[in-house]
PDB file of C-alpha atoms in Angstrom:
ATOM      1  CA  MET A 350     101.113  16.976 105.251  1.00  0.00           C
ATOM      2  CA  SER A 351     104.330  15.454 106.667  1.00  0.00           C
ATOM      3  CA  ARG A 352     104.621  14.120 110.232  1.00  0.00           C
ATOM      4  CA  THR A 353     107.233  16.799 110.893  1.00  0.00           C
ATOM      5  CA  ILE A 354     104.845  19.590 109.956  1.00  0.00           C
ATOM      6  CA  ARG A 355     101.985  18.055 111.955  1.00  0.00           C
ATOM      7  CA  ALA A 356     104.217  17.714 114.989  1.00  0.00           C
ATOM      8  CA  LEU A 357     105.455  21.274 114.707  1.00  0.00           C
ATOM      9  CA  GLY A 358     101.888  22.433 114.263  1.00  0.00           C
ATOM     10  CA  LEU A 359     100.834  20.784 117.510  1.00  0.00           C
ATOM     11  CA  THR A 360     103.817  22.321 119.267  1.00  0.00           C
ATOM     12  CA  LEU A 361     102.887  25.737 117.925  1.00  0.00           C
ATOM     13  CA  ALA A 362      99.270  25.393 118.900  1.00  0.00           C
ATOM     14  CA  PHE A 363      99.878  24.560 122.523  1.00  0.00           C
ATOM     15  CA  ALA A 364     103.369  25.725 123.497  1.00  0.00           C
ATOM     16  CA  VAL A 365     102.438  29.358 123.945  1.00  0.00           C
ATOM     17  CA  SER A 366      99.197  30.530 125.490  1.00  0.00           C
ATOM     18  CA  PRO A 367      97.647  33.948 124.868  1.00  0.00           C
ATOM     19  CA  LEU A 368      98.485  34.937 128.425  1.00  0.00           C
ATOM     20  CA  ALA A 369     102.125  34.062 127.896  1.00  0.00           C
ATOM     21  CA  VAL A 370     102.476  36.628 125.122  1.00  0.00           C
ATOM     22  CA  SER A 371     100.186  39.356 126.420  1.00  0.00           C
ATOM     23  CA  GLY A 372     102.499  40.722 129.052  1.00  0.00           C
ATOM     24  CA  ALA A 373     104.350  44.008 129.045  1.00  0.00           C
ATOM     25  CA  TRP A 374     105.726  45.023 125.663  1.00  0.00           C
ATOM     26  CA  ALA A 375     108.479  47.491 124.972  1.00  0.00           C
ATOM     27  CA  ALA A 376     106.867  50.869 125.473  1.00  0.00           C
ATOM     28  CA  ASP A 377     108.543  52.604 122.561  1.00  0.00           C
ATOM     29  CA  LYS A 378     108.366  50.107 119.686  1.00  0.00           C
ATOM     30  CA  VAL A 379     105.986  47.440 118.463  1.00  0.00           C
ATOM     31  CA  LYS A 380     107.748  44.128 117.848  1.00  0.00           C
ATOM     32  CA  VAL A 381     106.695  42.662 114.501  1.00  0.00           C
ATOM     33  CA  GLY A 382     107.669  39.259 113.139  1.00  0.00           C
ATOM     34  CA  LEU A 383     108.247  39.030 109.380  1.00  0.00           C
ATOM     35  CA  ALA A 384     108.167  35.439 108.123  1.00  0.00           C
ATOM     36  CA  VAL A 385     109.260  35.369 104.479  1.00  0.00           C
ATOM     37  CA  ALA A 386     108.779  32.428 102.122  1.00  0.00           C
ATOM     38  CA  ASN A 387     112.090  32.634 100.286  1.00  0.00           C
ATOM     39  CA  LEU A 388     114.504  35.564 100.163  1.00  0.00           C
ATOM     40  CA  GLN A 389     116.136  34.158  97.022  1.00  0.00           C
ATOM     41  CA  ALA A 390     113.118  35.584  95.180  1.00  0.00           C
ATOM     42  CA  ASP A 391     113.409  39.306  94.414  1.00  0.00           C
ATOM     43  CA  PHE A 392     109.649  39.772  94.927  1.00  0.00           C
ATOM     44  CA  PHE A 393     109.878  38.697  98.574  1.00  0.00           C
ATOM     45  CA  ASN A 394     113.136  40.579  99.059  1.00  0.00           C
ATOM     46  CA  GLN A 395     111.508  43.816  97.974  1.00  0.00           C
ATOM     47  CA  ILE A 396     108.700  43.375 100.483  1.00  0.00           C
ATOM     48  CA  LYS A 397     111.252  42.630 103.217  1.00  0.00           C
ATOM     49  CA  GLN A 398     113.302  45.700 102.299  1.00  0.00           C
ATOM     50  CA  SER A 399     110.216  47.896 102.382  1.00  0.00           C
ATOM     51  CA  VAL A 400     109.092  46.604 105.789  1.00  0.00           C
ATOM     52  CA  GLU A 401     112.540  47.045 107.309  1.00  0.00           C
ATOM     53  CA  LYS A 402     113.108  50.438 105.658  1.00  0.00           C
ATOM     54  CA  ASN A 403     109.877  51.859 107.072  1.00  0.00           C
ATOM     55  CA  ALA A 404     110.138  50.260 110.514  1.00  0.00           C
ATOM     56  CA  ALA A 405     112.081  52.971 112.346  1.00  0.00           C
ATOM     57  CA  ALA A 406     109.910  55.838 111.117  1.00  0.00           C
ATOM     58  CA  MET A 407     106.719  53.948 111.945  1.00  0.00           C
ATOM     59  CA  GLY A 408     107.776  52.895 115.444  1.00  0.00           C
ATOM     60  CA  ALA A 409     108.394  49.193 114.896  1.00  0.00           C
ATOM     61  CA  GLU A 410     111.092  46.653 115.569  1.00  0.00           C
ATOM     62  CA  VAL A 411     111.131  43.935 112.901  1.00  0.00           C
ATOM     63  CA  VAL A 412     112.429  40.393 113.376  1.00  0.00           C
ATOM     64  CA  THR A 413     112.833  38.716 109.965  1.00  0.00           C
ATOM     65  CA  VAL A 414     113.117  35.001 109.218  1.00  0.00           C
ATOM     66  CA  ASP A 415     113.580  33.266 105.869  1.00  0.00           C
ATOM     67  CA  ALA A 416     112.038  29.817 105.295  1.00  0.00           C
ATOM     68  CA  LYS A 417     114.047  29.286 102.076  1.00  0.00           C
ATOM     69  CA  GLY A 418     110.964  27.735 100.512  1.00  0.00           C
ATOM     70  CA  ASP A 419     110.463  25.041 103.154  1.00  0.00           C
ATOM     71  CA  GLY A 420     107.122  24.844 104.978  1.00  0.00           C
ATOM     72  CA  ALA A 421     108.382  22.853 107.957  1.00  0.00           C
ATOM     73  CA  THR A 422     111.223  25.325 108.483  1.00  0.00           C
ATOM     74  CA  GLN A 423     108.756  28.184 108.419  1.00  0.00           C
ATOM     75  CA  VAL A 424     106.496  26.563 111.023  1.00  0.00           C
ATOM     76  CA  SER A 425     109.507  26.196 113.319  1.00  0.00           C
ATOM     77  CA  GLN A 426     110.616  29.779 112.699  1.00  0.00           C
ATOM     78  CA  ILE A 427     107.191  31.149 113.548  1.00  0.00           C
ATOM     79  CA  GLN A 428     107.162  29.081 116.734  1.00  0.00           C
ATOM     80  CA  ASP A 429     110.347  30.933 117.654  1.00  0.00           C
ATOM     81  CA  LEU A 430     108.809  34.315 116.768  1.00  0.00           C
ATOM     82  CA  ILE A 431     105.871  33.573 119.065  1.00  0.00           C
ATOM     83  CA  THR A 432     108.327  32.641 121.820  1.00  0.00           C
ATOM     84  CA  GLN A 433     110.095  35.972 121.219  1.00  0.00           C
ATOM     85  CA  LYS A 434     106.732  37.662 121.920  1.00  0.00           C
ATOM     86  CA  VAL A 435     106.190  39.440 118.630  1.00  0.00           C
ATOM     87  CA  GLN A 436     103.041  41.525 118.778  1.00  0.00           C
ATOM     88  CA  ALA A 437     102.048  41.014 115.145  1.00  0.00           C
ATOM     89  CA  LEU A 438     103.073  38.603 112.399  1.00  0.00           C
ATOM     90  CA  ILE A 439     103.557  39.558 108.750  1.00  0.00           C
ATOM     91  CA  TYR A 440     103.350  36.192 107.052  1.00  0.00           C
ATOM     92  CA  ILE A 441     104.249  35.121 103.509  1.00  0.00           C
ATOM     93  CA  PRO A 442     103.580  31.344 103.401  1.00  0.00           C
ATOM     94  CA  ALA A 443     106.334  29.179 101.958  1.00  0.00           C
ATOM     95  CA  GLY A 444     103.790  26.992 100.176  1.00  0.00           C
ATOM     96  CA  ALA A 445     100.310  25.555 100.291  1.00  0.00           C
ATOM     97  CA  ALA A 446     101.067  22.608 102.599  1.00  0.00           C
ATOM     98  CA  ALA A 447     100.615  23.482 106.291  1.00  0.00           C
ATOM     99  CA  ALA A 448     100.190  27.176 105.452  1.00  0.00           C
ATOM    100  CA  SER A 449      97.355  27.430 107.970  1.00  0.00           C
ATOM    101  CA  VAL A 450      99.401  26.101 110.911  1.00  0.00           C
ATOM    102  CA  PRO A 451     101.246  29.356 111.736  1.00  0.00           C
ATOM    103  CA  VAL A 452      98.076  31.447 111.414  1.00  0.00           C
ATOM    104  CA  LYS A 453      96.195  29.252 113.862  1.00  0.00           C
ATOM    105  CA  ALA A 454      99.128  29.235 116.258  1.00  0.00           C
ATOM    106  CA  ALA A 455      99.622  33.001 116.175  1.00  0.00           C
ATOM    107  CA  LYS A 456      95.924  33.681 116.686  1.00  0.00           C
ATOM    108  CA  ALA A 457      95.843  31.211 119.572  1.00  0.00           C
ATOM    109  CA  ALA A 458      98.589  33.299 121.128  1.00  0.00           C
ATOM    110  CA  GLY A 459      96.638  36.525 120.585  1.00  0.00           C
ATOM    111  CA  ILE A 460      98.898  37.706 117.758  1.00  0.00           C
ATOM    112  CA  PRO A 461      97.263  39.307 114.688  1.00  0.00           C
ATOM    113  CA  VAL A 462      98.377  37.975 111.302  1.00  0.00           C
ATOM    114  CA  ILE A 463      98.932  39.993 108.143  1.00  0.00           C
ATOM    115  CA  ALA A 464      99.036  37.543 105.238  1.00  0.00           C
ATOM    116  CA  VAL A 465     100.939  38.814 102.209  1.00  0.00           C
ATOM    117  CA  ASP A 466     100.763  37.413  98.658  1.00  0.00           C
ATOM    118  CA  ARG A 467      99.332  34.076  99.836  1.00  0.00           C
ATOM    119  CA  ASN A 468      96.391  33.538 102.140  1.00  0.00           C
ATOM    120  CA  PRO A 469      95.605  30.099 103.625  1.00  0.00           C
ATOM    121  CA  ALA A 470      92.035  29.321 102.603  1.00  0.00           C
ATOM    122  CA  ASP A 471      91.183  27.435 105.800  1.00  0.00           C
ATOM    123  CA  ALA A 472      92.868  29.927 108.144  1.00  0.00           C
ATOM    124  CA  PRO A 473      93.075  33.377 106.543  1.00  0.00           C
ATOM    125  CA  GLY A 474      95.021  36.211 108.084  1.00  0.00           C
ATOM    126  CA  ASP A 475      93.323  39.102 109.850  1.00  0.00           C
ATOM    127  CA  THR A 476      94.024  40.993 106.641  1.00  0.00           C
ATOM    128  CA  PHE A 477      95.322  39.845 103.272  1.00  0.00           C
ATOM    129  CA  ILE A 478      97.578  42.087 101.177  1.00  0.00           C
ATOM    130  CA  ALA A 479      98.316  41.075  97.613  1.00  0.00           C
ATOM    131  CA  THR A 480      98.100  42.035  93.984  1.00  0.00           C
ATOM    132  CA  ASN A 481      94.699  41.530  92.408  1.00  0.00           C
ATOM    133  CA  SER A 482      96.205  38.701  90.377  1.00  0.00           C
ATOM    134  CA  VAL A 483      92.937  37.737  88.678  1.00  0.00           C
ATOM    135  CA  ALA A 484      92.542  41.204  87.162  1.00  0.00           C
ATOM    136  CA  ALA A 485      96.269  41.535  86.448  1.00  0.00           C
ATOM    137  CA  ALA A 486      96.517  38.167  84.700  1.00  0.00           C
ATOM    138  CA  LYS A 487      93.497  39.016  82.573  1.00  0.00           C
ATOM    139  CA  THR A 488      95.130  42.295  81.568  1.00  0.00           C
ATOM    140  CA  LEU A 489      98.277  40.405  80.619  1.00  0.00           C
ATOM    141  CA  GLY A 490      96.286  37.770  78.728  1.00  0.00           C
ATOM    142  CA  ASP A 491      94.432  40.437  76.758  1.00  0.00           C
ATOM    143  CA  TYR A 492      97.802  41.960  75.825  1.00  0.00           C
ATOM    144  CA  VAL A 493      99.166  38.556  74.788  1.00  0.00           C
ATOM    145  CA  CYS A 494      96.174  38.105  72.484  1.00  0.00           C
ATOM    146  CA  LYS A 495      96.702  41.547  70.978  1.00  0.00           C
ATOM    147  CA  VAL A 496     100.445  41.460  70.285  1.00  0.00           C
ATOM    148  CA  THR A 497     100.511  37.885  68.962  1.00  0.00           C
ATOM    149  CA  GLY A 498      97.684  38.584  66.572  1.00  0.00           C
ATOM    150  CA  GLY A 499      95.495  36.194  68.526  1.00  0.00           C
ATOM    151  CA  LYS A 500      97.263  33.112  67.200  1.00  0.00           C
ATOM    152  CA  GLY A 501      99.834  30.690  68.572  1.00  0.00           C
ATOM    153  CA  GLU A 502     100.589  27.616  70.626  1.00  0.00           C
ATOM    154  CA  LEU A 503     100.740  28.444  74.326  1.00  0.00           C
ATOM    155  CA  ALA A 504     102.788  26.705  77.015  1.00  0.00           C
ATOM    156  CA  ILE A 505     102.271  27.682  80.650  1.00  0.00           C
ATOM    157  CA  ILE A 506     104.877  27.286  83.377  1.00  0.00           C
ATOM    158  CA  GLN A 507     102.917  27.352  86.611  1.00  0.00           C
ATOM    159  CA  GLY A 508     103.951  28.412  90.081  1.00  0.00           C
ATOM    160  CA  GLN A 509     103.400  26.253  93.150  1.00  0.00           C
ATOM    161  CA  ILE A 510     100.118  24.403  92.875  1.00  0.00           C
ATOM    162  CA  GLY A 511      97.608  25.389  95.550  1.00  0.00           C
ATOM    163  CA  THR A 512      99.076  28.816  96.292  1.00  0.00           C
ATOM    164  CA  THR A 513      96.940  31.947  95.986  1.00  0.00           C
ATOM    165  CA  PRO A 514      99.029  33.588  93.227  1.00  0.00           C
ATOM    166  CA  GLU A 515      98.995  30.475  91.034  1.00  0.00           C
ATOM    167  CA  GLN A 516      95.261  29.989  91.393  1.00  0.00           C
ATOM    168  CA  ASP A 517      94.417  33.641  90.745  1.00  0.00           C
ATOM    169  CA  ARG A 518      96.797  34.076  87.803  1.00  0.00           C
ATOM    170  CA  ASP A 519      95.393  30.936  86.245  1.00  0.00           C
ATOM    171  CA  LYS A 520      91.837  32.214  86.623  1.00  0.00           C
ATOM    172  CA  GLY A 521      92.535  35.644  85.155  1.00  0.00           C
ATOM    173  CA  PHE A 522      94.590  34.377  82.234  1.00  0.00           C
ATOM    174  CA  LYS A 523      91.950  31.788  81.361  1.00  0.00           C
ATOM    175  CA  GLU A 524      89.344  34.557  81.250  1.00  0.00           C
ATOM    176  CA  ALA A 525      91.439  36.389  78.664  1.00  0.00           C
ATOM    177  CA  MET A 526      92.144  33.267  76.621  1.00  0.00           C
ATOM    178  CA  ALA A 527      88.413  32.479  76.479  1.00  0.00           C
ATOM    179  CA  ASN A 528      88.133  35.552  74.261  1.00  0.00           C
ATOM    180  CA  CYS A 529      91.145  34.579  72.148  1.00  0.00           C
ATOM    181  CA  PRO A 530      90.310  31.207  70.554  1.00  0.00           C
ATOM    182  CA  GLY A 531      93.186  31.382  68.087  1.00  0.00           C
ATOM    183  CA  ILE A 532      95.688  30.762  70.896  1.00  0.00           C
ATOM    184  CA  LYS A 533      95.736  27.076  71.773  1.00  0.00           C
ATOM    185  CA  GLU A 534      97.164  25.844  75.059  1.00  0.00           C
ATOM    186  CA  VAL A 535      99.395  22.862  74.253  1.00  0.00           C
ATOM    187  CA  GLY A 536     101.038  22.266  77.626  1.00  0.00           C
ATOM    188  CA  ARG A 537     101.381  23.284  81.250  1.00  0.00           C
ATOM    189  CA  GLU A 538     103.641  22.139  84.047  1.00  0.00           C
ATOM    190  CA  ALA A 539     104.077  23.313  87.624  1.00  0.00           C
ATOM    191  CA  SER A 540     107.263  24.460  89.298  1.00  0.00           C
ATOM    192  CA  LYS A 541     107.951  23.834  92.954  1.00  0.00           C
ATOM    193  CA  MET A 542     109.835  27.001  93.842  1.00  0.00           C
ATOM    194  CA  TRP A 543     109.044  29.558  91.092  1.00  0.00           C
ATOM    195  CA  MET A 544     112.753  29.534  90.157  1.00  0.00           C
ATOM    196  CA  LYS A 545     114.601  30.286  86.898  1.00  0.00           C
ATOM    197  CA  ASP A 546     116.275  26.890  86.606  1.00  0.00           C
ATOM    198  CA  GLU A 547     112.871  25.227  86.883  1.00  0.00           C
ATOM    199  CA  GLY A 548     111.548  27.488  84.141  1.00  0.00           C
ATOM    200  CA  PHE A 549     114.446  26.533  81.895  1.00  0.00           C
ATOM    201  CA  ASN A 550     114.080  22.783  82.456  1.00  0.00           C
ATOM    202  CA  ILE A 551     110.297  22.800  82.047  1.00  0.00           C
ATOM    203  CA  ALA A 552     110.416  24.957  78.907  1.00  0.00           C
ATOM    204  CA  GLN A 553     113.213  22.874  77.418  1.00  0.00           C
ATOM    205  CA  ASN A 554     111.165  19.701  77.861  1.00  0.00           C
ATOM    206  CA  MET A 555     108.095  21.390  76.404  1.00  0.00           C
ATOM    207  CA  LEU A 556     110.006  22.534  73.321  1.00  0.00           C
ATOM    208  CA  GLN A 557     111.442  19.073  72.809  1.00  0.00           C
ATOM    209  CA  ARG A 558     107.949  17.601  72.886  1.00  0.00           C
ATOM    210  CA  ASP A 559     106.439  20.353  70.763  1.00  0.00           C
ATOM    211  CA  PRO A 560     108.878  22.593  68.833  1.00  0.00           C
ATOM    212  CA  THR A 561     105.952  24.635  67.474  1.00  0.00           C
ATOM    213  CA  VAL A 562     105.330  26.335  70.848  1.00  0.00           C
ATOM    214  CA  SER A 563     105.265  30.051  70.121  1.00  0.00           C
ATOM    215  CA  ILE A 564     104.094  31.579  73.436  1.00  0.00           C
ATOM    216  CA  PHE A 565     105.333  30.986  76.983  1.00  0.00           C
ATOM    217  CA  PHE A 566     103.633  32.392  80.058  1.00  0.00           C
ATOM    218  CA  GLY A 567     105.799  32.001  83.133  1.00  0.00           C
ATOM    219  CA  ARG A 568     103.686  32.682  86.205  1.00  0.00           C
ATOM    220  CA  ALA A 569     106.685  34.533  87.694  1.00  0.00           C
ATOM    221  CA  ASP A 570     109.457  36.507  86.031  1.00  0.00           C
ATOM    222  CA  ALA A 571     112.044  33.946  87.101  1.00  0.00           C
ATOM    223  CA  LEU A 572     110.104  31.165  85.372  1.00  0.00           C
ATOM    224  CA  ALA A 573     109.683  33.317  82.270  1.00  0.00           C
ATOM    225  CA  LEU A 574     113.404  34.119  82.188  1.00  0.00           C
ATOM    226  CA  GLY A 575     114.167  30.396  82.279  1.00  0.00           C
ATOM    227  CA  ALA A 576     111.730  29.845  79.427  1.00  0.00           C
ATOM    228  CA  ALA A 577     113.361  32.612  77.378  1.00  0.00           C
ATOM    229  CA  GLN A 578     116.747  30.996  77.898  1.00  0.00           C
ATOM    230  CA  ALA A 579     115.382  27.613  76.785  1.00  0.00           C
ATOM    231  CA  ALA A 580     113.750  29.121  73.702  1.00  0.00           C
ATOM    232  CA  LYS A 581     117.023  30.789  72.721  1.00  0.00           C
ATOM    233  CA  ALA A 582     118.965  27.562  73.241  1.00  0.00           C
ATOM    234  CA  ALA A 583     116.450  25.640  71.119  1.00  0.00           C
ATOM    235  CA  GLY A 584     117.100  27.930  68.160  1.00  0.00           C
ATOM    236  CA  SER A 585     113.471  28.021  67.077  1.00  0.00           C
ATOM    237  CA  ASP A 586     112.812  29.064  63.471  1.00  0.00           C
ATOM    238  CA  HIS A 587     109.897  31.241  64.569  1.00  0.00           C
ATOM    239  CA  LYS A 588     109.240  34.034  67.056  1.00  0.00           C
ATOM    240  CA  VAL A 589     108.732  32.712  70.595  1.00  0.00           C
ATOM    241  CA  TRP A 590     106.876  35.213  72.760  1.00  0.00           C
ATOM    242  CA  VAL A 591     107.688  35.116  76.476  1.00  0.00           C
ATOM    243  CA  PHE A 592     105.622  36.792  79.174  1.00  0.00           C
ATOM    244  CA  GLY A 593     106.267  36.982  82.904  1.00  0.00           C
ATOM    245  CA  PHE A 594     104.611  38.279  86.053  1.00  0.00           C
ATOM    246  CA  ASP A 595     106.023  40.153  89.076  1.00  0.00           C
ATOM    247  CA  GLY A 596     108.108  43.081  87.866  1.00  0.00           C
ATOM    248  CA  ASP A 597     111.271  41.807  89.536  1.00  0.00           C
ATOM    249  CA  LEU A 598     114.346  43.883  88.720  1.00  0.00           C
ATOM    250  CA  ALA A 599     115.719  41.076  86.532  1.00  0.00           C
ATOM    251  CA  GLY A 600     112.356  40.805  84.807  1.00  0.00           C
ATOM    252  CA  LEU A 601     112.175  44.553  84.193  1.00  0.00           C
ATOM    253  CA  LYS A 602     115.659  44.591  82.704  1.00  0.00           C
ATOM    254  CA  ALA A 603     114.680  41.634  80.513  1.00  0.00           C
ATOM    255  CA  VAL A 604     111.663  43.559  79.226  1.00  0.00           C
ATOM    256  CA  LYS A 605     113.916  46.510  78.444  1.00  0.00           C
ATOM    257  CA  ASP A 606     116.380  44.400  76.438  1.00  0.00           C
ATOM    258  CA  GLY A 607     113.661  42.372  74.707  1.00  0.00           C
ATOM    259  CA  THR A 608     114.284  39.041  76.438  1.00  0.00           C
ATOM    260  CA  LEU A 609     110.735  39.205  77.849  1.00  0.00           C
ATOM    261  CA  ASP A 610     107.897  40.698  75.851  1.00  0.00           C
ATOM    262  CA  ALA A 611     105.975  41.955  78.892  1.00  0.00           C
ATOM    263  CA  THR A 612     105.431  41.455  82.602  1.00  0.00           C
ATOM    264  CA  MET A 613     103.047  42.704  85.281  1.00  0.00           C
ATOM    265  CA  THR A 614     104.777  44.938  87.836  1.00  0.00           C
ATOM    266  CA  GLN A 615     103.505  44.473  91.364  1.00  0.00           C
ATOM    267  CA  ARG A 616     103.588  47.241  93.998  1.00  0.00           C
ATOM    268  CA  THR A 617     106.023  45.472  96.292  1.00  0.00           C
ATOM    269  CA  GLN A 618     107.395  48.573  98.017  1.00  0.00           C
ATOM    270  CA  PHE A 619     103.900  49.822  98.768  1.00  0.00           C
ATOM    271  CA  MET A 620     102.730  46.383  99.893  1.00  0.00           C
ATOM    272  CA  GLY A 621     105.580  46.095 102.382  1.00  0.00           C
ATOM    273  CA  LYS A 622     104.772  49.478 103.914  1.00  0.00           C
ATOM    274  CA  LEU A 623     101.051  48.665 103.948  1.00  0.00           C
ATOM    275  CA  ALA A 624     101.726  45.346 105.689  1.00  0.00           C
ATOM    276  CA  LEU A 625     103.670  47.099 108.435  1.00  0.00           C
ATOM    277  CA  GLN A 626     101.019  49.808 108.850  1.00  0.00           C
ATOM    278  CA  SER A 627      98.329  47.121 109.032  1.00  0.00           C
ATOM    279  CA  ALA A 628     100.329  45.302 111.706  1.00  0.00           C
ATOM    280  CA  LEU A 629     100.576  48.463 113.804  1.00  0.00           C
ATOM    281  CA  ASP A 630      96.883  49.229 113.322  1.00  0.00           C
ATOM    282  CA  LEU A 631      95.839  45.738 114.396  1.00  0.00           C
ATOM    283  CA  VAL A 632      98.056  45.910 117.483  1.00  0.00           C
ATOM    284  CA  ALA A 633      96.426  49.249 118.317  1.00  0.00           C
ATOM    285  CA  GLY A 634      92.981  47.657 118.049  1.00  0.00           C
ATOM    286  CA  LYS A 635      92.006  49.471 114.853  1.00  0.00           C
ATOM    287  CA  LYS A 636      89.861  47.874 112.169  1.00  0.00           C
ATOM    288  CA  VAL A 637      91.674  46.749 109.017  1.00  0.00           C
ATOM    289  CA  PRO A 638      89.962  45.486 105.822  1.00  0.00           C
ATOM    290  CA  ALA A 639      89.923  41.707 105.385  1.00  0.00           C
ATOM    291  CA  GLU A 640      91.400  42.137 101.899  1.00  0.00           C
ATOM    292  CA  GLN A 641      93.664  44.873 100.567  1.00  0.00           C
ATOM    293  CA  LEU A 642      94.205  44.036  96.906  1.00  0.00           C
ATOM    294  CA  GLN A 643      96.499  46.172  94.759  1.00  0.00           C
ATOM    295  CA  ASP A 644      96.669  46.885  91.053  1.00  0.00           C
ATOM    296  CA  ALA A 645      99.608  45.740  88.940  1.00  0.00           C
ATOM    297  CA  ALA A 646     100.951  47.595  85.897  1.00  0.00           C
ATOM    298  CA  LEU A 647     101.275  46.042  82.456  1.00  0.00           C
ATOM    299  CA  THR A 648     104.935  46.634  81.686  1.00  0.00           C
ATOM    300  CA  THR A 649     106.414  46.703  78.187  1.00  0.00           C
ATOM    301  CA  LYS A 650     109.389  48.369  76.520  1.00  0.00           C
ATOM    302  CA  ASP A 651     107.307  51.533  76.278  1.00  0.00           C
ATOM    303  CA  ASN A 652     107.022  52.121  80.025  1.00  0.00           C
ATOM    304  CA  VAL A 653     109.588  49.869  81.712  1.00  0.00           C
ATOM    305  CA  ASP A 654     112.171  52.589  82.418  1.00  0.00           C
ATOM    306  CA  GLN A 655     109.999  54.263  85.073  1.00  0.00           C
ATOM    307  CA  TYR A 656     109.724  51.019  87.058  1.00  0.00           C
ATOM    308  CA  ILE A 657     113.454  50.339  86.824  1.00  0.00           C
ATOM    309  CA  ALA A 658     114.155  53.866  88.107  1.00  0.00           C
ATOM    310  CA  GLU A 659     111.675  53.624  90.987  1.00  0.00           C
ATOM    311  CA  HIS A 660     109.872  50.424  91.859  1.00  0.00           C
ATOM    312  CA  PRO A 661     106.318  51.077  93.045  1.00  0.00           C
TER     313      PRO A 661
END
């Protein structure tokens, strides 16, 4: 952890006391902070849109901040949200490093935390809302085994190491591959930001080292799209299967046109609304489950149109 993050963490922990934020709130609306990891990612954008879209009808005022993938920036932004006296914090950590700092600070200030997509292991939110990525990745892995005939050389482009989605997708996919011995993993490399350009560069390097790679699993649609672009540029003399995860609009369109062979569509619109409802319930003193895991839908050419028309 950097000195900057540690320093900001100390500031967060002690700058605002519970009494300082427990005064009179606006009588008509609950003020909710929404700290997003990176609005360049469609997945996070969809959650943001859902929270903001439902806010008026549900009696909330939402203050949104975007960390742009930087943990230190996010710590500082959440310090500001606490100063603004938000009554609940919907929190999507920007990464694994220092992810627990904002949770500890918010709780010290008497502010409930709704962790979405990523949950700091050493300081979990009051509730955690995410896709059941273990089950979803296993479903995807089983499909990969089926459509490839259970044979091939697999290269994995990972998300950020240490984050909940990366760990869970790894676990679920490994469970599927354990039952598919004809697929051999020949390489894996982690991205830093889950971005398309990273997927392209990583896949390009993998193909240069091993041109026989026939299956890519990008842990996010953006990574998979980069891999598909690299495979096309390499001009492989064999079919290269490419699978993603998220159900981003770009990913769904890529499944429709055959650029991606499948993805897992997450319920981002529902998760955003659920996060806001959970925030309001916690402010009202209601009990909320510690985990609220959602199913994801295996998405192929056969069913992709419904998710393009209306994202769940």
